[in-house]
Amino acid sequence: SGGRAEERRRREDEMRRQQDAARRVEDEARRQAQEAEQRSAQQKVQLRAALSIRRVIQKVRTAALETFEAAKAELEEIVKQELDNTGPQRQRISQECTDGLEQGRKRVEVALAQKQAKEEQQRKIEEAKKRQQEEIERKRKELQEKKEEEERQRKEVQERRMAENRAALEVRRHIQKLRMAVAKEEDVSKTADELKAALQKALDEELEKSGAMKEALQAESTKVLEALEKKLEAIEKDRELLEQAKDQVKELEGLIEVSEASLKRLLDAEKPLNEKKDTTVKKVNKLYEVVQSAGEEAKEACAASAEFIKTGTPQVKDMEIKKSVMLLKQRSAQVLSSVEAALKRAETAKEAATRCAEAWEKTHEIERLFAKYSSKDVLSKKEIAAYAKKEFKYTVREETLANICRDVIPEGERGVKLERFHLLKAAIGVARELDRDAKRKAEREEREAALAKIKAELLQKAKAASGPVEEANQKIEAVEKQVNPLAGKAKTMASAKMVELADECDRMVQEAKDSVERAQSNIEHLGDEFGDKYQAEISVIVKAETKQLELKLGRFKLRLVRAENLSAQFRGRVEQRRTAELTRLKKVVRSLIRYSRELKDVSMDDLFASIDKNGDGEIDEQEFLAFFETVNKDVDLRDFDDEADPAVGADGEGTAAAKAASDGGEAKEGNEDAEKAEKAE
């Protein structure tokens, strides 16, 4: 028990020591926190004091001339209040204050110098403006005096020009009277002397007063007087032309009267053509010839008046003459249009009269034909039969003749009269057409029976024709089975075997082509044995029954084209394969030569001498082959397969695995092509 008590006391002492240590740590932490808080508060006071002083320092640095003293006083005040609170920054802030005051002072000095320079510049500008204003005033006075002098001179010139203008205006007034008289269409010969005298008087009185316009007025007056003289000459010439124009108008009127008379004769000649009377075509033609002759005469008269209008119409300004000429032109145009209209009517009337004459001639012909077979102004039953046989080569059966007579001859009449003769002709035509219909029906029934028999035989032949088509299909399938794997074989097969296989494929393709051609020829000649009588109908039947076979043959040709292309591509790769083999062989030969030289441990010259048995300095074919008969061939040729062609083995074939893979791929490709062909069919 004493030991346990000792242990307990020891533990209690340990716990007290730990508690004392914890209290000491806590007191130390509290003390450090208080010190940190005091330092933080002190730092804030120092920072705030430093910021206040530096803000005023910045004002001093940037102060203008007017605000510098106030900023300086403010800085001194804030330094007194806050400098002691800046702590360790006191010395640096004091230096900043000194620097700030110095910078502000320099700034103020610079501003003061700039202000003085600006005031000096402003003073100079004001002096320059004053001198400029005085110069402007002086020039203005000089300009005013100059303008007054110019105005006085201008008034003098203006008064002189006004006097000249009045004189020129008076002269031009008389010139204008003459000019207007010349411009008018009236006869001025009566007033010409008076106008010229007035102009001459104005020239004598006012021309010398016109100054610089004297020459121009003189030229204008001369020009207008010349124009007046020309006007007087033109008036005299117009008088002569007017008399000449009156004579031409009378001549034109005479020509038009002649054309109007010829028009009247044309209209008189046209009238007989419009009469619907019994006549002949010959008489109508004679009447039309008379009309044409009168028309030609009228056209010539109209052409004469038109030519006179074109070349001889008077060109005068007299309104009466112009009006007369215009009326005469209208009369001439009206006569010409009447002539043309009459000729067109005559042509139409001639055609109508010709038809009428032909109708009369036809009527007389029918009357003569009726009179030829009738005995008493009617056609009896017997005479009708004779008429049909002789005129239409048609023998009328008794029953048909009775029906015709019943339809054409009215009850109580003895026979067919002339006015019903056309009905008889139509009835005979109907009877003939009915007989032809019966004959055509018999021929059609005969043709249908023959075609039905031919069609049955053609159906059998068409079924038999599917045999050669199926045979051709089998050959094509064999060809496709042969050519589908060619692309894969071209990668592994030796060139010699490729040539043999390509020849075999071409042979099979040609056999398949021949088979297709035989099947095609068999179909094309299915209907040859039935002759040419029903060739068109037979062709339609054959085409319908062999349509599916023709479609198959068309697809066969496409499949053969594909097989030919595959075979040609395979043959085209023979040369590529041969080149690869020769390349590999060259490498093998070089390696064997090097290997033989290394085994014998001889130089290349010694090796060459050992191959050149006859010592002529050249190796011929026999020596070359003899060397390779005896050379050591203990070389792994597979090393050369990788260089020449990875798919080629030592014997010219690829490895078994590569070949199997290639054959499998080609077989798959062939199957896919076959499936596509089946879908297309």
mmCIF file of N, CA and C in Angstrom, residues 26-112:
data_model
loop_
_atom_site.group_PDB
_atom_site.id
_atom_site.type_symbol
_atom_site.label_atom_id
_atom_site.label_comp_id
_atom_site.label_asym_id
_atom_site.label_seq_id
_atom_site.Cartn_x
_atom_site.Cartn_y
_atom_site.Cartn_z
ATOM 1 N N GLU A 26 -0.237 29.366 -21.675
ATOM 2 C CA GLU A 26 -1.419 30.183 -21.948
ATOM 3 C C GLU A 26 -1.133 31.647 -21.649
ATOM 4 N N ASP A 27 -0.427 31.918 -20.480
ATOM 5 C CA ASP A 27 -0.100 33.303 -20.150
ATOM 6 C C ASP A 27 0.819 33.912 -21.211
ATOM 7 N N GLU A 28 1.771 33.107 -21.684
ATOM 8 C CA GLU A 28 2.704 33.601 -22.703
ATOM 9 C C GLU A 28 1.960 33.939 -24.003
ATOM 10 N N ALA A 29 1.030 33.069 -24.387
ATOM 11 C CA ALA A 29 0.257 33.315 -25.608
ATOM 12 C C ALA A 29 -0.589 34.560 -25.476
ATOM 13 N N ARG A 30 -1.191 34.743 -24.253
ATOM 14 C CA ARG A 30 -2.029 35.922 -24.038
ATOM 15 C C ARG A 30 -1.170 37.183 -24.116
ATOM 16 N N ARG A 31 0.036 37.115 -23.484
ATOM 17 C CA ARG A 31 0.930 38.264 -23.512
ATOM 18 C C ARG A 31 1.340 38.617 -24.941
ATOM 19 N N GLN A 32 1.687 37.564 -25.721
ATOM 20 C CA GLN A 32 2.098 37.806 -27.120
ATOM 21 C C GLN A 32 0.947 38.399 -27.930
ATOM 22 N N ALA A 33 -0.282 37.935 -27.664
ATOM 23 C CA ALA A 33 -1.439 38.470 -28.391
ATOM 24 C C ALA A 33 -1.641 39.937 -28.078
ATOM 25 N N GLN A 34 -1.465 40.289 -26.757
ATOM 26 C CA GLN A 34 -1.619 41.694 -26.378
ATOM 27 C C GLN A 34 -0.553 42.552 -27.032
ATOM 28 N N GLU A 35 0.679 42.033 -27.015
ATOM 29 C CA GLU A 35 1.754 42.786 -27.657
ATOM 30 C C GLU A 35 1.485 42.956 -29.165
ATOM 31 N N ALA A 36 1.004 41.866 -29.821
ATOM 32 C CA ALA A 36 0.709 41.952 -31.264
ATOM 33 C C ALA A 36 -0.394 42.960 -31.540
ATOM 34 N N GLU A 37 -1.400 42.987 -30.634
ATOM 35 C CA GLU A 37 -2.507 43.923 -30.812
ATOM 36 C C GLU A 37 -2.013 45.346 -30.651
ATOM 37 N N GLN A 38 -1.110 45.523 -29.600
ATOM 38 C CA GLN A 38 -0.566 46.864 -29.397
ATOM 39 C C GLN A 38 0.268 47.300 -30.608
ATOM 40 N N ARG A 39 1.072 46.341 -31.115
ATOM 41 C CA ARG A 39 1.889 46.679 -32.297
ATOM 42 C C ARG A 39 1.001 47.022 -33.494
ATOM 43 N N SER A 40 -0.074 46.253 -33.691
ATOM 44 C CA SER A 40 -0.981 46.509 -34.811
ATOM 45 C C SER A 40 -1.627 47.877 -34.701
ATOM 46 N N ALA A 41 -2.053 48.226 -33.452
ATOM 47 C CA ALA A 41 -2.679 49.539 -33.262
ATOM 48 C C ALA A 41 -1.677 50.646 -33.513
ATOM 49 N N GLN A 42 -0.446 50.409 -32.987
ATOM 50 C CA GLN A 42 0.600 51.415 -33.193
ATOM 51 C C GLN A 42 0.925 51.569 -34.669
ATOM 52 N N GLN A 43 0.975 50.418 -35.426
ATOM 53 C CA GLN A 43 1.272 50.465 -36.873
ATOM 54 C C GLN A 43 0.166 51.206 -37.627
ATOM 55 N N LYS A 44 -1.083 51.006 -37.206
ATOM 56 C CA LYS A 44 -2.190 51.703 -37.864
ATOM 57 C C LYS A 44 -2.064 53.201 -37.666
ATOM 58 N N VAL A 45 -1.701 53.602 -36.404
ATOM 59 C CA VAL A 45 -1.537 55.037 -36.131
ATOM 60 C C VAL A 45 -0.414 55.603 -36.970
ATOM 61 N N GLN A 46 0.712 54.864 -37.021
ATOM 62 C CA GLN A 46 1.855 55.329 -37.814
ATOM 63 C C GLN A 46 1.489 55.417 -39.300
ATOM 64 N N LEU A 47 0.771 54.381 -39.799
ATOM 65 C CA LEU A 47 0.392 54.365 -41.228
ATOM 66 C C LEU A 47 -0.550 55.514 -41.548
ATOM 67 N N ARG A 48 -1.522 55.771 -40.639
ATOM 68 C CA ARG A 48 -2.469 56.851 -40.871
ATOM 69 C C ARG A 48 -1.756 58.191 -40.876
ATOM 70 N N ALA A 49 -0.790 58.380 -39.891
ATOM 71 C CA ALA A 49 -0.038 59.638 -39.841
ATOM 72 C C ALA A 49 0.805 59.817 -41.095
ATOM 73 N N ALA A 50 1.471 58.703 -41.552
ATOM 74 C CA ALA A 50 2.307 58.784 -42.760
ATOM 75 C C ALA A 50 1.460 59.116 -43.983
ATOM 76 N N LEU A 51 0.255 58.489 -44.097
ATOM 77 C CA LEU A 51 -0.618 58.756 -45.245
ATOM 78 C C LEU A 51 -1.077 60.202 -45.247
ATOM 79 N N SER A 52 -1.410 60.752 -44.046
ATOM 80 C CA SER A 52 -1.869 62.146 -43.976
ATOM 81 C C SER A 52 -0.780 63.090 -44.436
ATOM 82 N N ILE A 53 0.467 62.851 -43.941
ATOM 83 C CA ILE A 53 1.578 63.733 -44.326
ATOM 84 C C ILE A 53 1.864 63.604 -45.821
ATOM 85 N N ARG A 54 1.878 62.354 -46.344
ATOM 86 C CA ARG A 54 2.215 62.142 -47.764
ATOM 87 C C ARG A 54 1.135 62.724 -48.687
ATOM 88 N N ARG A 55 -0.121 62.710 -48.251
ATOM 89 C CA ARG A 55 -1.176 63.298 -49.068
ATOM 90 C C ARG A 55 -0.943 64.792 -49.231
ATOM 91 N N VAL A 56 -0.537 65.470 -48.105
ATOM 92 C CA VAL A 56 -0.263 66.915 -48.173
ATOM 93 C C VAL A 56 1.010 67.164 -48.974
ATOM 94 N N ILE A 57 2.030 66.253 -48.825
ATOM 95 C CA ILE A 57 3.258 66.390 -49.637
ATOM 96 C C ILE A 57 2.906 66.364 -51.127
ATOM 97 N N GLN A 58 1.985 65.471 -51.528
ATOM 98 C CA GLN A 58 1.579 65.376 -52.931
ATOM 99 C C GLN A 58 0.891 66.657 -53.392
ATOM 100 N N LYS A 59 0.106 67.282 -52.472
ATOM 101 C CA LYS A 59 -0.517 68.565 -52.821
ATOM 102 C C LYS A 59 0.537 69.615 -53.094
ATOM 103 N N VAL A 60 1.586 69.633 -52.202
ATOM 104 C CA VAL A 60 2.659 70.618 -52.380
ATOM 105 C C VAL A 60 3.376 70.392 -53.702
ATOM 106 N N ARG A 61 3.631 69.122 -54.034
ATOM 107 C CA ARG A 61 4.347 68.814 -55.285
ATOM 108 C C ARG A 61 3.560 69.281 -56.508
ATOM 109 N N THR A 62 2.235 69.130 -56.474
ATOM 110 C CA THR A 62 1.394 69.433 -57.648
ATOM 111 C C THR A 62 0.701 70.775 -57.543
ATOM 112 N N ALA A 63 1.055 71.595 -56.512
ATOM 113 C CA ALA A 63 0.358 72.868 -56.306
ATOM 114 C C ALA A 63 0.693 73.840 -57.425
ATOM 115 N N ALA A 64 -0.312 74.626 -57.782
ATOM 116 C CA ALA A 64 -0.117 75.687 -58.766
ATOM 117 C C ALA A 64 0.491 76.901 -58.079
ATOM 118 N N LEU A 65 0.745 77.929 -58.916
ATOM 119 C CA LEU A 65 1.384 79.141 -58.387
ATOM 120 C C LEU A 65 0.510 79.787 -57.310
ATOM 121 N N GLU A 66 -0.784 79.802 -57.507
ATOM 122 C CA GLU A 66 -1.695 80.469 -56.587
ATOM 123 C C GLU A 66 -1.904 79.673 -55.304
ATOM 124 N N THR A 67 -1.800 78.327 -55.347
ATOM 125 C CA THR A 67 -2.120 77.486 -54.181
ATOM 126 C C THR A 67 -0.897 76.955 -53.468
ATOM 127 N N PHE A 68 0.317 77.351 -53.896
ATOM 128 C CA PHE A 68 1.527 76.758 -53.308
ATOM 129 C C PHE A 68 1.689 77.161 -51.843
ATOM 130 N N GLU A 69 1.507 78.441 -51.527
ATOM 131 C CA GLU A 69 1.713 78.907 -50.155
ATOM 132 C C GLU A 69 0.738 78.242 -49.194
ATOM 133 N N ALA A 70 -0.510 78.099 -49.632
ATOM 134 C CA ALA A 70 -1.499 77.441 -48.773
ATOM 135 C C ALA A 70 -1.128 75.981 -48.538
ATOM 136 N N ALA A 71 -0.676 75.292 -49.606
ATOM 137 C CA ALA A 71 -0.272 73.893 -49.458
ATOM 138 C C ALA A 71 0.941 73.766 -48.552
ATOM 139 N N LYS A 72 1.866 74.762 -48.647
ATOM 140 C CA LYS A 72 3.076 74.732 -47.805
ATOM 141 C C LYS A 72 2.694 74.891 -46.331
ATOM 142 N N ALA A 73 1.785 75.833 -46.048
ATOM 143 C CA ALA A 73 1.350 76.040 -44.661
ATOM 144 C C ALA A 73 0.655 74.802 -44.118
ATOM 145 N N GLU A 74 -0.183 74.182 -44.988
ATOM 146 C CA GLU A 74 -0.871 72.967 -44.557
ATOM 147 C C GLU A 74 0.122 71.868 -44.239
ATOM 148 N N LEU A 75 1.194 71.747 -45.042
ATOM 149 C CA LEU A 75 2.212 70.721 -44.799
ATOM 150 C C LEU A 75 2.918 70.964 -43.468
ATOM 151 N N GLU A 76 3.269 72.231 -43.199
ATOM 152 C CA GLU A 76 3.947 72.529 -41.932
ATOM 153 C C GLU A 76 3.048 72.186 -40.748
ATOM 154 N N GLU A 77 1.740 72.461 -40.903
ATOM 155 C CA GLU A 77 0.802 72.165 -39.824
ATOM 156 C C GLU A 77 0.675 70.660 -39.596
ATOM 157 N N ILE A 78 0.534 69.906 -40.669
ATOM 158 C CA ILE A 78 0.361 68.458 -40.513
ATOM 159 C C ILE A 78 1.620 67.793 -39.999
ATOM 160 N N VAL A 79 2.790 68.365 -40.328
ATOM 161 C CA VAL A 79 4.058 67.804 -39.826
ATOM 162 C C VAL A 79 4.136 67.983 -38.311
ATOM 163 N N LYS A 80 3.740 69.178 -37.858
ATOM 164 C CA LYS A 80 3.755 69.414 -36.425
ATOM 165 C C LYS A 80 2.843 68.434 -35.691
ATOM 166 N N GLN A 81 1.701 68.116 -36.301
ATOM 167 C CA GLN A 81 0.717 67.274 -35.623
ATOM 168 C C GLN A 81 1.055 65.781 -35.716
ATOM 169 N N GLU A 82 1.521 65.319 -36.865
ATOM 170 C CA GLU A 82 1.596 63.885 -37.098
ATOM 171 C C GLU A 82 2.999 63.325 -37.227
ATOM 172 N N LEU A 83 4.044 64.114 -37.313
ATOM 173 C CA LEU A 83 5.379 63.571 -37.569
ATOM 174 C C LEU A 83 5.839 62.662 -36.435
ATOM 175 N N ASP A 84 5.516 63.046 -35.182
ATOM 176 C CA ASP A 84 5.940 62.216 -34.050
ATOM 177 C C ASP A 84 5.234 60.866 -34.043
ATOM 178 N N ASN A 85 4.088 60.769 -34.727
ATOM 179 C CA ASN A 85 3.335 59.502 -34.740
ATOM 180 C C ASN A 85 3.785 58.553 -35.850
ATOM 181 N N THR A 86 4.739 58.930 -36.648
ATOM 182 C CA THR A 86 5.160 58.072 -37.770
ATOM 183 C C THR A 86 6.129 56.985 -37.377
ATOM 184 N N GLY A 87 6.660 57.039 -36.163
ATOM 185 C CA GLY A 87 7.527 55.975 -35.678
ATOM 186 C C GLY A 87 8.823 55.895 -36.460
ATOM 187 N N PRO A 88 9.176 54.664 -36.900
ATOM 188 C CA PRO A 88 10.453 54.465 -37.594
ATOM 189 C C PRO A 88 10.507 55.165 -38.948
ATOM 190 N N GLN A 89 9.356 55.612 -39.516
ATOM 191 C CA GLN A 89 9.345 56.284 -40.824
ATOM 192 C C GLN A 89 9.592 57.782 -40.694
ATOM 193 N N ARG A 90 9.861 58.260 -39.471
ATOM 194 C CA ARG A 90 9.965 59.698 -39.222
ATOM 195 C C ARG A 90 11.021 60.347 -40.105
ATOM 196 N N GLN A 91 12.209 59.770 -40.113
ATOM 197 C CA GLN A 91 13.312 60.384 -40.869
ATOM 198 C C GLN A 91 13.001 60.393 -42.365
ATOM 199 N N ARG A 92 12.475 59.232 -42.873
ATOM 200 C CA ARG A 92 12.185 59.174 -44.313
ATOM 201 C C ARG A 92 11.088 60.156 -44.691
ATOM 202 N N ILE A 93 10.073 60.298 -43.842
ATOM 203 C CA ILE A 93 8.980 61.222 -44.144
ATOM 204 C C ILE A 93 9.473 62.650 -44.079
ATOM 205 N N SER A 94 10.381 62.935 -43.107
ATOM 206 C CA SER A 94 10.962 64.286 -43.043
ATOM 207 C C SER A 94 11.693 64.603 -44.340
ATOM 208 N N GLN A 95 12.446 63.621 -44.854
ATOM 209 C CA GLN A 95 13.153 63.826 -46.120
ATOM 210 C C GLN A 95 12.157 64.034 -47.267
ATOM 211 N N GLU A 96 11.062 63.259 -47.257
ATOM 212 C CA GLU A 96 10.037 63.416 -48.296
ATOM 213 C C GLU A 96 9.424 64.808 -48.235
ATOM 214 N N CYS A 97 9.243 65.333 -46.985
ATOM 215 C CA CYS A 97 8.696 66.693 -46.856
ATOM 216 C C CYS A 97 9.641 67.702 -47.480
ATOM 217 N N THR A 98 10.944 67.546 -47.156
ATOM 218 C CA THR A 98 11.935 68.469 -47.721
ATOM 219 C C THR A 98 11.938 68.385 -49.254
ATOM 220 N N ASP A 99 11.948 67.136 -49.772
ATOM 221 C CA ASP A 99 11.946 66.944 -51.241
ATOM 222 C C ASP A 99 10.676 67.505 -51.860
ATOM 223 N N GLY A 100 9.540 67.273 -51.213
ATOM 224 C CA GLY A 100 8.269 67.768 -51.745
ATOM 225 C C GLY A 100 8.246 69.272 -51.816
ATOM 226 N N LEU A 101 8.746 69.950 -50.721
ATOM 227 C CA LEU A 101 8.789 71.412 -50.743
ATOM 228 C C LEU A 101 9.696 71.913 -51.850
ATOM 229 N N GLU A 102 10.840 71.236 -52.029
ATOM 230 C CA GLU A 102 11.767 71.648 -53.085
ATOM 231 C C GLU A 102 11.122 71.493 -54.466
ATOM 232 N N GLN A 103 10.466 70.320 -54.697
ATOM 233 C CA GLN A 103 9.802 70.086 -55.991
ATOM 234 C C GLN A 103 8.690 71.094 -56.217
ATOM 235 N N GLY A 104 7.901 71.385 -55.174
ATOM 236 C CA GLY A 104 6.827 72.363 -55.320
ATOM 237 C C GLY A 104 7.367 73.739 -55.624
ATOM 238 N N ARG A 105 8.499 74.125 -54.924
ATOM 239 C CA ARG A 105 9.094 75.430 -55.166
ATOM 240 C C ARG A 105 9.574 75.550 -56.616
ATOM 241 N N LYS A 106 10.243 74.474 -57.093
ATOM 242 C CA LYS A 106 10.713 74.500 -58.487
ATOM 243 C C LYS A 106 9.532 74.582 -59.448
ATOM 244 N N ARG A 107 8.502 73.847 -59.131
ATOM 245 C CA ARG A 107 7.318 73.867 -60.003
ATOM 246 C C ARG A 107 6.726 75.266 -60.060
ATOM 247 N N VAL A 108 6.683 75.947 -58.871
ATOM 248 C CA VAL A 108 6.131 77.304 -58.816
ATOM 249 C C VAL A 108 7.017 78.261 -59.594
ATOM 250 N N GLU A 109 8.356 78.082 -59.447
ATOM 251 C CA GLU A 109 9.269 78.949 -60.191
ATOM 252 C C GLU A 109 9.074 78.789 -61.697
ATOM 253 N N VAL A 110 8.941 77.512 -62.143
ATOM 254 C CA VAL A 110 8.712 77.268 -63.578
ATOM 255 C C VAL A 110 7.398 77.893 -64.015
ATOM 256 N N ALA A 111 6.349 77.729 -63.205
ATOM 257 C CA ALA A 111 5.041 78.294 -63.555
ATOM 258 C C ALA A 111 5.107 79.806 -63.621
ATOM 259 N N LEU A 112 5.867 80.397 -62.642
ATOM 260 C CA LEU A 112 5.995 81.848 -62.636
ATOM 261 C C LEU A 112 6.707 82.334 -63.893
#
